[in-house]
Coordinates of C-alpha atoms and ligand atoms in Angstrom, one line a residue:
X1 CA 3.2 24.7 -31.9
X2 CA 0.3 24.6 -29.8
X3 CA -2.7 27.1 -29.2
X4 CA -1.9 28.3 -25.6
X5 CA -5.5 28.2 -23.3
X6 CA -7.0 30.4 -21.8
X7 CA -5.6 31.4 -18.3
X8 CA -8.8 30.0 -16.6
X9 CA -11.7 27.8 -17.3
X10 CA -15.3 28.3 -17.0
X11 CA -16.2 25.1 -15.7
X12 CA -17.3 24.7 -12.6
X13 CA -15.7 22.0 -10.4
X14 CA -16.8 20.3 -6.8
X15 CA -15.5 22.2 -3.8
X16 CA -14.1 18.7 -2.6
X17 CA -11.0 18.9 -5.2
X18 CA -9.6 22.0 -3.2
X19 CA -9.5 20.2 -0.4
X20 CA -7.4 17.0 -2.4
X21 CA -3.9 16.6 -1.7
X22 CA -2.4 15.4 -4.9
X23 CA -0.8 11.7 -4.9
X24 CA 2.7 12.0 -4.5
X25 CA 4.1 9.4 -6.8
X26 CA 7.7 7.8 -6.3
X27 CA 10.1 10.0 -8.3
X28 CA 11.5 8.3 -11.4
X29 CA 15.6 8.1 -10.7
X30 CA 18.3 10.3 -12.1
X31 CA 21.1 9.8 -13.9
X32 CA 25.1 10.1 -12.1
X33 CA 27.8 9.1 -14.7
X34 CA 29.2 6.7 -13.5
X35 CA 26.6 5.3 -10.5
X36 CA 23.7 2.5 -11.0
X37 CA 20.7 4.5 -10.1
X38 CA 18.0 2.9 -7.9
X39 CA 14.6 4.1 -7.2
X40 CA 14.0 2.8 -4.3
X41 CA 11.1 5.6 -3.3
X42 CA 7.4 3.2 -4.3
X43 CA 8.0 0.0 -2.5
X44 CA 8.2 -2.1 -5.7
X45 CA 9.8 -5.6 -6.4
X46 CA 13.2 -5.2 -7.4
X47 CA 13.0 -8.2 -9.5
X48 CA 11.8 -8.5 -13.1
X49 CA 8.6 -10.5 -13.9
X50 CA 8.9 -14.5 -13.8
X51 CA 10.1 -15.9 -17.2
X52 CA 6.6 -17.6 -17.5
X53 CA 4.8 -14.4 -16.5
X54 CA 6.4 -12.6 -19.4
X55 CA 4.9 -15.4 -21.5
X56 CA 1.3 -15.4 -20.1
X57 CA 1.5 -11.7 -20.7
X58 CA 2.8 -12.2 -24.0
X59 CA 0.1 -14.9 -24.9
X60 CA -2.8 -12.2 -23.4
X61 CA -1.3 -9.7 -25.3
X62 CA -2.8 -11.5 -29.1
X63 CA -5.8 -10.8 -27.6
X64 CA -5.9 -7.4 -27.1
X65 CA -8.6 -6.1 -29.6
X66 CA -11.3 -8.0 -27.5
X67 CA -12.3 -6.6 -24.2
X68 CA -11.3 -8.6 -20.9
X69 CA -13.9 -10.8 -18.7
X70 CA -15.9 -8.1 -17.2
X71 CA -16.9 -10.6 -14.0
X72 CA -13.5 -11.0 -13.6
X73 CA -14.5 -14.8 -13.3
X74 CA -11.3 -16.4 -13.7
X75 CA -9.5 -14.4 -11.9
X76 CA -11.8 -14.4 -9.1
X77 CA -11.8 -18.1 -9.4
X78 CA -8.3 -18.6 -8.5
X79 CA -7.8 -16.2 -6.0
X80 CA -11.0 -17.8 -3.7
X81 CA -9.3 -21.1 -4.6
X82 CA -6.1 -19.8 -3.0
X83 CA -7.9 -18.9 0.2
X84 CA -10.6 -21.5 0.1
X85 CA -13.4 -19.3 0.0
X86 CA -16.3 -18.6 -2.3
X87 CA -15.7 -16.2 -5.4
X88 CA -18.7 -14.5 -3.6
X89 CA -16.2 -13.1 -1.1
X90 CA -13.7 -11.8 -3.4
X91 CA -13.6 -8.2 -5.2
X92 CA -11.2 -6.7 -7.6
X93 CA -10.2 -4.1 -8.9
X94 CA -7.0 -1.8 -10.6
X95 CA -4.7 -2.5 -7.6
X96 CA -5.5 -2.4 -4.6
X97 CA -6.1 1.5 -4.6
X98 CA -9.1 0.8 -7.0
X99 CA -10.5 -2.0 -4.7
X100 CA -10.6 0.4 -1.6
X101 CA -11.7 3.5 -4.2
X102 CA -14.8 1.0 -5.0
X103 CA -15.6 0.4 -1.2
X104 CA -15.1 4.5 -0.4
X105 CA -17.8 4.8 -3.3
X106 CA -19.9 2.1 -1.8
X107 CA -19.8 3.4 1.8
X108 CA -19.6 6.7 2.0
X109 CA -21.8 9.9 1.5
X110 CA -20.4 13.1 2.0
X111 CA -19.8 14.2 5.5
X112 CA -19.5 11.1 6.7
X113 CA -16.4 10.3 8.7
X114 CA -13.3 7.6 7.4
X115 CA -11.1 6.5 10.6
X116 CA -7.3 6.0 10.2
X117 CA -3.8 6.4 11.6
X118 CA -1.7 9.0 10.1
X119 CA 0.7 8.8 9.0
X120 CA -0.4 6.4 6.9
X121 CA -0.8 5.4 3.2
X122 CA -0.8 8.3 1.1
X123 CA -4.5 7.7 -0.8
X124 CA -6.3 7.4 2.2
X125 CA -6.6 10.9 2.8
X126 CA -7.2 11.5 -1.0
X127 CA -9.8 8.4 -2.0
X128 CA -11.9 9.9 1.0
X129 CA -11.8 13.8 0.3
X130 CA -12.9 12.5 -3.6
X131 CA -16.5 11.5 -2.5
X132 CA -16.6 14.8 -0.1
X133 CA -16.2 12.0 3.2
X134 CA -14.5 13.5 6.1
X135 CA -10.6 12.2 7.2
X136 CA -9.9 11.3 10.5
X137 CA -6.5 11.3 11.1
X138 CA -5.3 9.6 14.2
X139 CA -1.2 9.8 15.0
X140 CA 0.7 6.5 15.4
X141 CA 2.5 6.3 18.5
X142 CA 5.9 7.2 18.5
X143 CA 7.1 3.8 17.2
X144 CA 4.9 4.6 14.1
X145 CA 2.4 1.7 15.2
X146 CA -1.6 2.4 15.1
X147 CA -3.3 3.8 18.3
X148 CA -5.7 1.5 18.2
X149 CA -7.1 2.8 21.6
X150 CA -7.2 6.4 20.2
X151 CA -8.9 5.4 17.0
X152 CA -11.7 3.6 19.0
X153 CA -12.3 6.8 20.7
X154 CA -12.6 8.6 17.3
X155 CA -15.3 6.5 16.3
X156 CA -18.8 8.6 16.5
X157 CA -22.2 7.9 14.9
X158 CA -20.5 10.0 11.6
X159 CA -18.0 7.3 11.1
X160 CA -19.0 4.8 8.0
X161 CA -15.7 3.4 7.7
X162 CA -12.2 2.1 9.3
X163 CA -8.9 1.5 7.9
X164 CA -5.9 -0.1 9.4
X165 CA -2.8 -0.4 7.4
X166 CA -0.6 -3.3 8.9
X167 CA 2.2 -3.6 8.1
X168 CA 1.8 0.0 8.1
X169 CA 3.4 2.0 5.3
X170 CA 5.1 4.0 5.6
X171 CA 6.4 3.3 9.7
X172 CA 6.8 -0.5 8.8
X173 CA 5.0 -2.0 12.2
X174 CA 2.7 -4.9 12.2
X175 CA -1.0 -4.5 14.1
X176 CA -1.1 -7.3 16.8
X177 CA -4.0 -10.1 16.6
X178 CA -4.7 -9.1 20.3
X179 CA -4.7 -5.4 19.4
X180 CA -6.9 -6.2 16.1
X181 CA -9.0 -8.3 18.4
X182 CA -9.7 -6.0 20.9
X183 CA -10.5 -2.6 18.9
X184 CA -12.5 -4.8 16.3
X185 CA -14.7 -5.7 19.7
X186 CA -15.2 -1.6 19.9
X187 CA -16.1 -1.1 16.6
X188 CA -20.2 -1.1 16.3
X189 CA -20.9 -3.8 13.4
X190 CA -22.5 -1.5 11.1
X191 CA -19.0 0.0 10.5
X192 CA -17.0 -1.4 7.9
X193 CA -13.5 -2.0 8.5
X194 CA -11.0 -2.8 5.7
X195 CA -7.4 -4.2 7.0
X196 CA -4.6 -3.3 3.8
X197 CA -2.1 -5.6 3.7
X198 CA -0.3 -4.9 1.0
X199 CA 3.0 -6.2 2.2
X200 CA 1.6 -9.2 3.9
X201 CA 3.4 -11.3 2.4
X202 CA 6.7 -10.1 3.9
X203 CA 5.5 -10.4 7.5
X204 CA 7.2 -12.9 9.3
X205 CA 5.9 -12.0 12.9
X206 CA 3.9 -14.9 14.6
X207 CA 1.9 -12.8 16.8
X208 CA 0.3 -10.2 13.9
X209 CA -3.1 -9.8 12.9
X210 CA -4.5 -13.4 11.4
X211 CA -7.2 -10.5 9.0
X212 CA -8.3 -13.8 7.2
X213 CA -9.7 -15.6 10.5
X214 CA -10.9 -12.3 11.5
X215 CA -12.8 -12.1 8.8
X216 CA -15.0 -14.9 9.3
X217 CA -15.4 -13.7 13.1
X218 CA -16.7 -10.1 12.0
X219 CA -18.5 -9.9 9.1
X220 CA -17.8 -6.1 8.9
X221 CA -13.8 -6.9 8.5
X222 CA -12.7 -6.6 4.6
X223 CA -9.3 -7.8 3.8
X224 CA -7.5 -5.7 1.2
X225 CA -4.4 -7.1 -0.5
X226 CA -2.5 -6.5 -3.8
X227 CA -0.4 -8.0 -6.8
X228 CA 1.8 -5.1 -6.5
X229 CA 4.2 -5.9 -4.3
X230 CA 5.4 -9.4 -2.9
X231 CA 4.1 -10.4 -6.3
X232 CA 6.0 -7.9 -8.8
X233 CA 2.8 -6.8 -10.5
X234 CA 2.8 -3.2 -9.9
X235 CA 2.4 -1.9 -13.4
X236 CA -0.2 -4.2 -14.4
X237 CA -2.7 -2.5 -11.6
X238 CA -4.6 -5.7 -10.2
X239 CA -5.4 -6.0 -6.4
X240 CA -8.2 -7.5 -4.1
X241 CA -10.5 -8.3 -1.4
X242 CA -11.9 -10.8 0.7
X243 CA -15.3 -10.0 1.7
X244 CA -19.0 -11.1 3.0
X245 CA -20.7 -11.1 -0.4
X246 CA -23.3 -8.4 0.4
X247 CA -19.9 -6.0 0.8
X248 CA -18.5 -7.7 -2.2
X249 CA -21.7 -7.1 -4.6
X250 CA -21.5 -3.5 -3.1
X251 CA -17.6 -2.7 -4.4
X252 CA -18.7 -4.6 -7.9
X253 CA -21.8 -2.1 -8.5
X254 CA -18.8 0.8 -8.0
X255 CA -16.5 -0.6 -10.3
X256 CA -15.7 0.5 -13.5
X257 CA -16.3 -1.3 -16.3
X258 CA -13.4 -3.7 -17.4
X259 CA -11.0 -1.8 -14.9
X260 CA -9.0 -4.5 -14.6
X261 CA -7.3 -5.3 -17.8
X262 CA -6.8 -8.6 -19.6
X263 CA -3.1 -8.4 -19.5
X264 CA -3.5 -7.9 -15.4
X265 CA -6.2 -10.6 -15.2
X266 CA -4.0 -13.2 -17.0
X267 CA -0.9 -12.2 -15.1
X268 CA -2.8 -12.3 -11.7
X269 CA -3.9 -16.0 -12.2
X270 CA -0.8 -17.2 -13.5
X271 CA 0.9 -15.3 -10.6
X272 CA -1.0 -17.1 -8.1
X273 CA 0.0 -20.2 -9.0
X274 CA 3.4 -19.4 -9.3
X275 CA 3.8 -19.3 -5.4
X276 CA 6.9 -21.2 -4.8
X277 CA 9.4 -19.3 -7.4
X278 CA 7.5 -15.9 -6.1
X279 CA 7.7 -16.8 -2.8
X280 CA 11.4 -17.5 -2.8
X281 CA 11.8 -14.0 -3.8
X282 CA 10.1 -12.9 -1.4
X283 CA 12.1 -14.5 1.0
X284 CA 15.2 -13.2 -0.1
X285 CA 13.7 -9.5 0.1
X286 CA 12.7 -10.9 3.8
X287 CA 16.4 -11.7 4.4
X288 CA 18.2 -8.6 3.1
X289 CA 14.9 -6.8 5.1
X290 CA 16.2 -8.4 8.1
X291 CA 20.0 -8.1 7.1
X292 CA 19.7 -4.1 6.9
X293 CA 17.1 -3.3 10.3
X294 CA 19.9 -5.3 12.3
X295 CA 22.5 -3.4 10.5
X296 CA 20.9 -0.4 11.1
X297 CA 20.6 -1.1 15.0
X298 CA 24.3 -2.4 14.8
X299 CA 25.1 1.6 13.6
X300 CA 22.9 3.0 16.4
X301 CA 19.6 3.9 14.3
X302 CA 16.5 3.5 16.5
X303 CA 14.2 2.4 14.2
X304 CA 10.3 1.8 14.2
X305 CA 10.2 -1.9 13.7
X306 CA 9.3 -2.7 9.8
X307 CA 7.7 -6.2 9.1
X308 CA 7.3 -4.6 5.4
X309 CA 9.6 -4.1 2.5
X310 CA 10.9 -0.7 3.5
X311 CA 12.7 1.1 6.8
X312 CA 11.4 4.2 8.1
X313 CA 13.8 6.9 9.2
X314 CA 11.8 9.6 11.2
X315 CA 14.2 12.0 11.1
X316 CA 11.9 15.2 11.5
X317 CA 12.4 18.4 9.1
X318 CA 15.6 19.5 8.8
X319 CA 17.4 16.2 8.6
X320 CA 14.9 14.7 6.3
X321 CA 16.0 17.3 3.8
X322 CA 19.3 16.4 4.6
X323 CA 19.3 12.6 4.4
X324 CA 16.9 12.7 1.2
X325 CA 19.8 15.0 -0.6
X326 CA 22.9 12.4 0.4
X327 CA 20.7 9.7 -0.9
X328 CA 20.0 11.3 -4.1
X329 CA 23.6 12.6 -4.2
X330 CA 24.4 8.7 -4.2
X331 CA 22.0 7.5 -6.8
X332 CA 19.5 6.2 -4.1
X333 CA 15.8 7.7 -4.9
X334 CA 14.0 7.9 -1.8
X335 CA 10.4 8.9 -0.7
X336 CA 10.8 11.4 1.8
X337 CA 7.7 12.6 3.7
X338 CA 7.7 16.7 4.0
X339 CA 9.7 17.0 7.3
X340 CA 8.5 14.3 8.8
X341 CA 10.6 11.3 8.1
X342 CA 12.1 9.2 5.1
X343 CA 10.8 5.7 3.7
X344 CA 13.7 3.4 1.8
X345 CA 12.2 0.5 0.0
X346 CA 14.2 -2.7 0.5
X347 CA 15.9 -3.4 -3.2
X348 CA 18.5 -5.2 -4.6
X349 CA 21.4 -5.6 -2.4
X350 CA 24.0 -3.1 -3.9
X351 CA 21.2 -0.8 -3.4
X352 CA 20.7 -2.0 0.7
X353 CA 24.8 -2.1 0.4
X354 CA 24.9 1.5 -0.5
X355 CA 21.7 2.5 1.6
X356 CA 24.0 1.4 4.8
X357 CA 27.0 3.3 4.2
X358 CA 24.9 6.5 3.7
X359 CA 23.4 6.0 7.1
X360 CA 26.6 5.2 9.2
X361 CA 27.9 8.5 7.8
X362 CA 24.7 10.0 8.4
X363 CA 24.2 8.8 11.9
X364 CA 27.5 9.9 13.0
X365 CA 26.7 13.3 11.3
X366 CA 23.5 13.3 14.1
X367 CA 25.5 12.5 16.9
X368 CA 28.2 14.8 16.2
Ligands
PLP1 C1 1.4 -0.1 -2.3 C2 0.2 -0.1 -1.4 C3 -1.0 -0.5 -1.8 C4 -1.2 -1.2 -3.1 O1 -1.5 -0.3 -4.1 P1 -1.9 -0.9 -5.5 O2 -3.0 0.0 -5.9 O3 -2.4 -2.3 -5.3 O4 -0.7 -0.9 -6.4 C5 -2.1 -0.5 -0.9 N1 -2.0 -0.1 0.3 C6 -0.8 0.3 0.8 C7 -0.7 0.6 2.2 C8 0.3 0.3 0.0 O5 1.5 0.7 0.5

């Protein structure tokens, strides 16, 4: 048995934590006798690692006992290969969460002010409060897309940095190249402004955001991406950016030490060159994606338009409760977001199979 503590602690902590919401993270899935359980709540590939992922990770794991690459040179390597830049340009870090943690740390002092649409991803508001920065939280329009025009107007001389999430998560909506283009021309150059796409690899819009061009048009734009997605690497914790090297250097200095492990960094690499048996996956999550917004119309649902690997059901409080307990009733783990709405992740198809029958019951339970 273990000594009990004492009720409180002595030690002092910074008045920032009270403000911290604490990260939600995706509930683990219950058991029904009977009923395949998915959790379907974090956004994560349904599909187990690559055969020949298993095997790098296997080969990485011998060498455990020594510490990984601290420059992160080989993985750096390959990802600037992929994009044909310099690995001057690129950052990592533990996901993609780490990356941005790195560039909050970099940027910000406290009181300063961090722009973004809410709602949004769940660690903006919490990776800011940390360094005592200031949230500003600008709605989405009632599609669940970015006011871009509304966050230009947030902007004051207190604002060090910008994020846009496109495709957003958890609405689904891409942010237009225009649109990008346009707010990007409001933003004063000093201001950083990092563009997470961690599901850009399921967008299959032509007119969305090119954040790689933009890039090399405004040296202030960061693109943020991540392994833990399209790519199935969610557990290993390994994302990244793409940078001017002054802003690179900066996230680097923030880092800590050996953050991203060797199993990540040789899983990362070999992921990377694995593209055309990766990317057929994500096709297929594309398709059933595609398959279950068009049933969804087909039942009536009016839907913000998701270019990601979820749907977005902004159902308000009392049938948010309601939809999240039929789900879970039926072995479906979902995120549900207080009252506000509930985000479905895109799984294997029994799970987007079961997902629609839920919501044609529950759809005619709204109009009746
Ligand atoms: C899932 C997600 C990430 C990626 O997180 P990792 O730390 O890379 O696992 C980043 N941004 C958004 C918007 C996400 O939904």
């Amino acid at each position: 048995m273990s000594v009990p503590f004492p009720a409180e602690s002595p030690v002092r902590l910074r008045a920032a934590l009270d403000r911290l919401p604490a990260y939600v993270a995706g509930k683990p899935a219950p058991e029904i006798p009977g009923l395949t359980t998915f959790k379907i709540s974090s956004n994560e590939n349904p599909y187990p690692p690559l055969p020949s992922v298993l095997a790098t990770l296997a080969d990485a794991a011998a060498h455990v006992n020594r510490y990984p690459d601290m420059n992160n040179v080989a993985l750096k390597a390959a990802i600037a290969d992929h994009y044909g830049v310099g690995p001057e340009a690129v950052s990592v870090g533990p996901g993609s969460t780490g990356v941005l943690v790195q560039f909050v740390q970099a940027f910000c002092d406290p009181g300063d002010e961090v722009v973004f649409a809410w709602r949004s991803f769940e660690a903006y508001p919490i990776v800011t409060l940390a360094v005592g920065a200031v949230p500003v939280q600008v709605p989405l329009t009632p599609a669940g897309e970015h006011d871009l025009a509304a966050m230009a107007a947030a902007l004051t001389d207190r604002t060090r940095l910008v994020l846009l999430c496109t495709p957003n998560n958890p609405t689904g909506p891409v942010i237009s190249d225009a649109a990008a283009r346009a707010f990007l021309a409001q933003v004063p150059p000093q201001v950083p402004v990092i563009i997470d796409e961690a599901y850009v690899e399921f967008v299959r819009d032509p007119d969305v955001v090119d954040a790689l061009a933009l890039q090399r048009d405004y040296p202030n734009v960061i693109v943020l991406r991540t392994f833990s997605k399209a790519y199935g690497l969610a557990g290993a914790r390994v994302g990244y950016a793409l940078s001017h090297p002054a802003l690179a250097e900066a996230n680097a200095k923030m880092a800590i030490p050996f953050s991203v492990n060797l199993l990540a960094q040789a899983a990362a690499v070999h992921s990377l060159g694995a593209g055309a048996e990766l990317g057929a996956r994500v096709d297929a999550l594309v398709a059933e994606r595609d398959r279950v917004a068009a049933a969804l119309a087909g039942q009536g649902w009016r839907l913000p338009v998701t270019q990601a690997n979820f749907v977005y059901f902004p159902l308000g409080p009392s049938e948010a409760v309601a939809f999240d307990h039929l789900c879970a009733a039926h072995g479906l783990v979902v995120r549900r977001y207080g009252g506000e709405g509930v985000r479905v992740t895109i799984a294997e198809t029994e799970a987007n199979d079961r997902l629609l029958t839920l919501t044609a019951t529950f759809h005619s339970h709204l109009r009746g």
